[in-house]
Amino acid sequence: MSKVLVLNSGSSSIKYLLYDGDRVLDKGTVERIGEPGGGPSDHAGAIRQILGGLDLTGLTVVGHRVVHGGRRFTAPTLVDDAVLTAISDLVPLAPLHNPANLAGIEVAREALPGVPQVAVFDTAFHHTLPDSAATYAIDRDVAQRYGIRRYGFHGTSHAYVSRRTAELLGRPYDEVNTITLHLGNGASACAVSGGRSVATSMGMSPLEGLVMGTRSGDLDPTIVFHLRREGGMGVDEIDDLLNHRSGLLGLSGVNDVRELLARRAAGDEAAALAFDVYCRRITCYVGAYYALLGRVDAVTFTAGVGEHAAPVRTAALAGLGRLGITVDPERNAGSGDRLISPDGAEVAVCVIGTDEEREIARAARAVVTGGS
Amino acid sequence: MSKVLVLNSGSSSIKYLLYDGDRVLDKGTVERIGEPGGGPSDHAGAIRQILGGLDLTGLTVVGHRVVHGGRRFTAPTLVDDAVLTAISDLVPLAPLHNPANLAGIEVAREALPGVPQVAVFDTAFHHTLPDSAATYAIDRDVAQRYGIRRYGFHGTSHAYVSRRTAELLGRPYDEVNTITLHLGNGASACAVSGGRSVATSMGMSPLEGLVMGTRSGDLDPTIVFHLRREGGMGVDEIDDLLNHRSGLLGLSGVNDVRELLARRAAGDEAAALAFDVYCRRITCYVGAYYALLGRVDAVTFTAGVGEHAAPVRTAALAGLGRLGITVDPERNAGSGDRLISPDGAEVAVCVIGTDEEREIARAARAVVTGGS
Ligand SMILES: Nc1ncnc2c1ncn2[C@@H]1O[C@H](COP(=O)(O)OP(=O)(O)O)[C@@H](O)[C@H]1O
Ligand SMILES: Nc1ncnc2c1ncn2[C@@H]1O[C@H](COP(=O)(O)OP(=O)(O)O)[C@@H](O)[C@H]1O
């Protein structure tokens, strides 16, 4: 028996899964941390509540999701005091995420002395980005001083689904070029060449790139200046607007793609436009990454929208026949991990369920057993 | 005899060309307007200086370049008081450009009473962008209130070179799909389908998109928030940084591509990285627009860098063989308007000299003669 506990600590919720090998023994989410009349008053209380309800006999390691690993963390890392300090040093780069991740690790460490804690970083998979992909075209001294570069996120998911794509194709991971599309509440694209991330759409923060549930993705930076000058908005207010009131929500009033599709089907014009903007952005990234990779073996959809929204997959890849990319309507309407391109297509289009927690468990176990 | 005068009024300089039909009778630039010990003290003085030195007998029209035409101006427009008011209303959208353009028109109008003045807008060619391309994924009410949408720029150039591309291929303009790459001090890409702009890289302002001489092009909007919070910089300072001290200049210390290529050849690592970042961004846009267009007949380079920097063309299109895009090294090393792809290539790669002033002259003449 070798149990692994995975903790994904957000600012107001903590998700947990307990594995024995590949088997999920228990899972759940504690929500509304710190909300008046809501759940536990802080992360310590929440984690005590979680730990109190689990049978932790034989627990060998706790794996923690950490959003930002900066340039320092390029792989899952056993936590010690120096690692905690380093994660805390990265808070300015991820003010919304790293503090909660850190709190989770600190509390779990105290509550479970003697159990190794492993930090698994969303950014780590992207440490292979070439300099030309990671560098923004701004003053290099300013960039250096403030840590401004493309870090990329969702790395655990892109790593997992690109490896699973190679398995599905029955080909060695290090020979396959895949474009992975993680479309959840957050969304990002990644070009994976032979198991290495060579391009990704999220950048210094998870705001850049694809259109998301509530985030704008790419936009002209002048918009920020304009909202400041003409709208009289403060920088924090603009930050909040672009992160929490933009994307599908800002365009259509809803951020859940199920609801968006229903409204679009009912003739709602705002929903139809939001859908078009969302899918067009995906099309652009597929084309861009196709050009960067030169040759593409697979395009893989994952996460809530990617796995379940067939119309998004159809629209995002429409008109790409010249690139060898087509979708078979019947396969697209199916379910489960599968190919949705026709047999013999040049580019395999795949749907693969992501499982970031399982991947974190695997990575955490590998750190303590020295495996990989 | 039917002379046309073209005025391109910038904040500190005015460029002028006098045409008789297609023939250039005179041209020049008045610089350092308003600088102590420099040229004339204001735009009125500069334009009086220009007009005083020209033989304007038979002048039929003056064509003015205007950067921002907003949603209102979708074609070259005869100037009257209402048009001047409308251009002035657009100043918040183009605070760096429209005031100077406006000053030029006002002075010329006074100095040449009875001569029609025509405003030719950089944005107009892009009024055909589909909503899904023009809409940013932000709150729609905020976007509506502050005029936030993709307008696109360099329209006169993209229109001119895409039409010339069709001529070079000997095909009807309305049947050809072209990706035009205007690479000057400013730089933008455009997807032109049957003579209509369907995608372009500059957005609400000329800051978005490709890497430019001194502008960043695309970046994570969080960078603005981060520079405000961690760097303590003001919004105007960040605006100035991204517009005037970024791009090739920020990365390498030089914004002239001739000097950049020389330094790179001499082993300068910063110049090599700037070159790679610059070319990679072009590759991404070519791929993105290829995906949007579905079928591409031509990729056309224009403007200072596009026309003269063979290594940029080679690097930007390297590895695109699968898309039918290849460059013939000998043709690439040549000069003049030409094909640089091999005979029989699926996609024609072209180099075409742009001539925005000639296009402005043509458009201005068409407005007063009622032709097109
Ligand atoms: N059957 C479905 N059809 C369309 N969209 C779905 C469906 N199921 C889930 N989604 C979308 O997936 C989103 C959540 O994705 P998920 O990967 O679970 O999010 P997260 O990024 O928070 O992990 C929801 O907002 C919803 O829009
Ligand atoms: N022979 C050349 N080789 C490489 N780059 C060149 C060459 N000639 C001009 N350029 C580049 O073209 C740029 C200016 O382009 P241009 O189209 O004239 O600018 P603008 O956008 O101001 O109209 C210069 O900064 C220079 O980098």
mmCIF file of C-alpha atoms in Angstrom, chain B residues 227-344:
data_model
loop_
_atom_site.group_PDB
_atom_site.id
_atom_site.type_symbol
_atom_site.label_atom_id
_atom_site.label_comp_id
_atom_site.label_asym_id
_atom_site.label_seq_id
_atom_site.Cartn_x
_atom_site.Cartn_y
_atom_site.Cartn_z
ATOM 1 C CA LEU B 227 5.197 47.128 -14.255
ATOM 2 C CA ARG B 228 2.720 49.370 -12.447
ATOM 3 C CA ARG B 229 2.792 47.364 -9.214
ATOM 4 C CA GLU B 230 6.305 45.982 -9.018
ATOM 5 C CA GLY B 231 8.084 48.639 -11.047
ATOM 6 C CA GLY B 232 6.087 51.567 -9.708
ATOM 7 C CA MET B 233 5.799 52.907 -13.247
ATOM 8 C CA GLY B 234 2.981 55.224 -14.327
ATOM 9 C CA VAL B 235 0.628 54.289 -17.130
ATOM 10 C CA ASP B 236 2.056 56.951 -19.467
ATOM 11 C CA GLU B 237 5.547 55.703 -18.754
ATOM 12 C CA ILE B 238 4.553 52.116 -19.577
ATOM 13 C CA ASP B 239 2.810 53.327 -22.746
ATOM 14 C CA ASP B 240 6.027 55.109 -23.746
ATOM 15 C CA LEU B 241 8.122 52.036 -22.894
ATOM 16 C CA LEU B 242 6.016 49.713 -25.053
ATOM 17 C CA ASN B 243 5.727 52.142 -27.973
ATOM 18 C CA HIS B 244 9.169 53.732 -28.078
ATOM 19 C CA ARG B 245 11.686 51.631 -26.184
ATOM 20 C CA SER B 246 10.585 48.075 -26.970
ATOM 21 C CA GLY B 247 10.584 45.877 -30.057
ATOM 22 C CA LEU B 248 13.927 45.386 -31.778
ATOM 23 C CA LEU B 249 15.337 48.442 -30.015
ATOM 24 C CA GLY B 250 14.444 47.129 -26.561
ATOM 25 C CA LEU B 251 15.839 43.680 -27.265
ATOM 26 C CA SER B 252 19.009 44.570 -29.109
ATOM 27 C CA GLY B 253 19.719 48.282 -28.742
ATOM 28 C CA VAL B 254 19.018 49.067 -32.414
ATOM 29 C CA ASN B 255 15.792 49.437 -34.358
ATOM 30 C CA ASP B 256 17.234 49.652 -37.847
ATOM 31 C CA VAL B 257 17.163 46.154 -39.322
ATOM 32 C CA ARG B 258 20.270 46.832 -41.445
ATOM 33 C CA GLU B 259 22.251 47.435 -38.270
ATOM 34 C CA LEU B 260 20.549 44.485 -36.569
ATOM 35 C CA LEU B 261 21.598 42.137 -39.365
ATOM 36 C CA ALA B 262 25.158 43.472 -39.279
ATOM 37 C CA ARG B 263 25.433 42.939 -35.522
ATOM 38 C CA ARG B 264 23.939 39.483 -35.757
ATOM 39 C CA ALA B 265 26.409 38.558 -38.470
ATOM 40 C CA ALA B 266 29.190 39.813 -36.175
ATOM 41 C CA GLY B 267 28.079 37.408 -33.424
ATOM 42 C CA ASP B 268 26.028 39.781 -31.223
ATOM 43 C CA GLU B 269 23.770 37.493 -29.163
ATOM 44 C CA ALA B 270 21.160 40.114 -28.309
ATOM 45 C CA ALA B 271 20.796 40.956 -32.001
ATOM 46 C CA ALA B 272 20.432 37.266 -32.844
ATOM 47 C CA LEU B 273 17.708 36.810 -30.231
ATOM 48 C CA ALA B 274 15.863 39.947 -31.393
ATOM 49 C CA PHE B 275 15.987 38.639 -34.952
ATOM 50 C CA ASP B 276 14.610 35.262 -33.858
ATOM 51 C CA VAL B 277 11.789 36.810 -31.824
ATOM 52 C CA TYR B 278 10.928 39.111 -34.740
ATOM 53 C CA CYS B 279 10.849 36.345 -37.364
ATOM 54 C CA ARG B 280 9.081 33.810 -35.142
ATOM 55 C CA ARG B 281 6.216 36.233 -34.614
ATOM 56 C CA ILE B 282 5.857 36.591 -38.392
ATOM 57 C CA THR B 283 5.819 32.802 -38.772
ATOM 58 C CA CYS B 284 3.007 32.578 -36.223
ATOM 59 C CA TYR B 285 0.865 35.136 -38.047
ATOM 60 C CA VAL B 286 1.443 33.454 -41.411
ATOM 61 C CA GLY B 287 0.284 30.168 -39.896
ATOM 62 C CA ALA B 288 -2.686 31.759 -38.148
ATOM 63 C CA TYR B 289 -3.865 33.533 -41.294
ATOM 64 C CA TYR B 290 -3.278 30.432 -43.380
ATOM 65 C CA ALA B 291 -5.648 28.595 -41.043
ATOM 66 C CA LEU B 292 -8.243 31.385 -41.240
ATOM 67 C CA LEU B 293 -8.079 31.639 -45.029
ATOM 68 C CA GLY B 294 -8.074 27.871 -45.564
ATOM 69 C CA ARG B 295 -6.331 28.311 -48.903
ATOM 70 C CA VAL B 296 -3.544 30.795 -49.608
ATOM 71 C CA ASP B 297 -2.423 31.912 -53.048
ATOM 72 C CA ALA B 298 0.314 34.343 -52.062
ATOM 73 C CA VAL B 299 2.416 35.678 -49.220
ATOM 74 C CA THR B 300 3.699 39.179 -49.975
ATOM 75 C CA PHE B 301 6.435 41.121 -48.208
ATOM 76 C CA THR B 302 6.526 44.907 -48.354
ATOM 77 C CA ALA B 303 7.948 48.093 -46.710
ATOM 78 C CA GLY B 304 11.570 48.765 -45.687
ATOM 79 C CA VAL B 305 12.325 45.462 -43.989
ATOM 80 C CA GLY B 306 9.959 43.360 -46.083
ATOM 81 C CA GLU B 307 11.395 44.651 -49.363
ATOM 82 C CA HIS B 308 15.069 44.657 -48.450
ATOM 83 C CA ALA B 309 15.871 42.159 -45.689
ATOM 84 C CA ALA B 310 16.285 38.803 -47.430
ATOM 85 C CA PRO B 311 17.343 36.984 -44.211
ATOM 86 C CA VAL B 312 14.079 38.010 -42.531
ATOM 87 C CA ARG B 313 12.057 36.556 -45.404
ATOM 88 C CA THR B 314 14.066 33.333 -45.305
ATOM 89 C CA ALA B 315 13.797 32.877 -41.545
ATOM 90 C CA ALA B 316 10.123 33.855 -41.286
ATOM 91 C CA LEU B 317 9.094 31.267 -43.884
ATOM 92 C CA ALA B 318 11.578 28.510 -43.004
ATOM 93 C CA GLY B 319 9.954 25.156 -42.345
ATOM 94 C CA LEU B 320 6.676 25.992 -44.075
ATOM 95 C CA GLY B 321 7.172 23.534 -46.938
ATOM 96 C CA ARG B 322 4.203 21.474 -45.774
ATOM 97 C CA LEU B 323 2.058 24.566 -46.369
ATOM 98 C CA GLY B 324 3.345 24.919 -49.910
ATOM 99 C CA ILE B 325 5.452 27.928 -48.936
ATOM 100 C CA THR B 326 9.104 27.944 -49.997
ATOM 101 C CA VAL B 327 11.627 30.627 -50.898
ATOM 102 C CA ASP B 328 14.094 30.367 -53.769
ATOM 103 C CA PRO B 329 17.436 31.695 -52.440
ATOM 104 C CA GLU B 330 18.524 33.277 -55.730
ATOM 105 C CA ARG B 331 15.243 35.058 -56.290
ATOM 106 C CA ASN B 332 15.222 36.119 -52.672
ATOM 107 C CA ALA B 333 18.624 37.763 -53.161
ATOM 108 C CA GLY B 334 17.350 39.738 -56.189
ATOM 109 C CA SER B 335 15.617 43.118 -56.224
ATOM 110 C CA GLY B 336 12.470 44.819 -57.463
ATOM 111 C CA ASP B 337 8.870 43.631 -57.451
ATOM 112 C CA ARG B 338 9.067 39.877 -58.001
ATOM 113 C CA LEU B 339 8.186 36.328 -57.139
ATOM 114 C CA ILE B 340 10.710 34.757 -54.779
ATOM 115 C CA SER B 341 9.134 31.287 -54.642
ATOM 116 C CA PRO B 342 10.243 28.595 -57.105
ATOM 117 C CA ASP B 343 8.255 28.139 -60.334
ATOM 118 C CA GLY B 344 5.199 25.982 -59.803
#
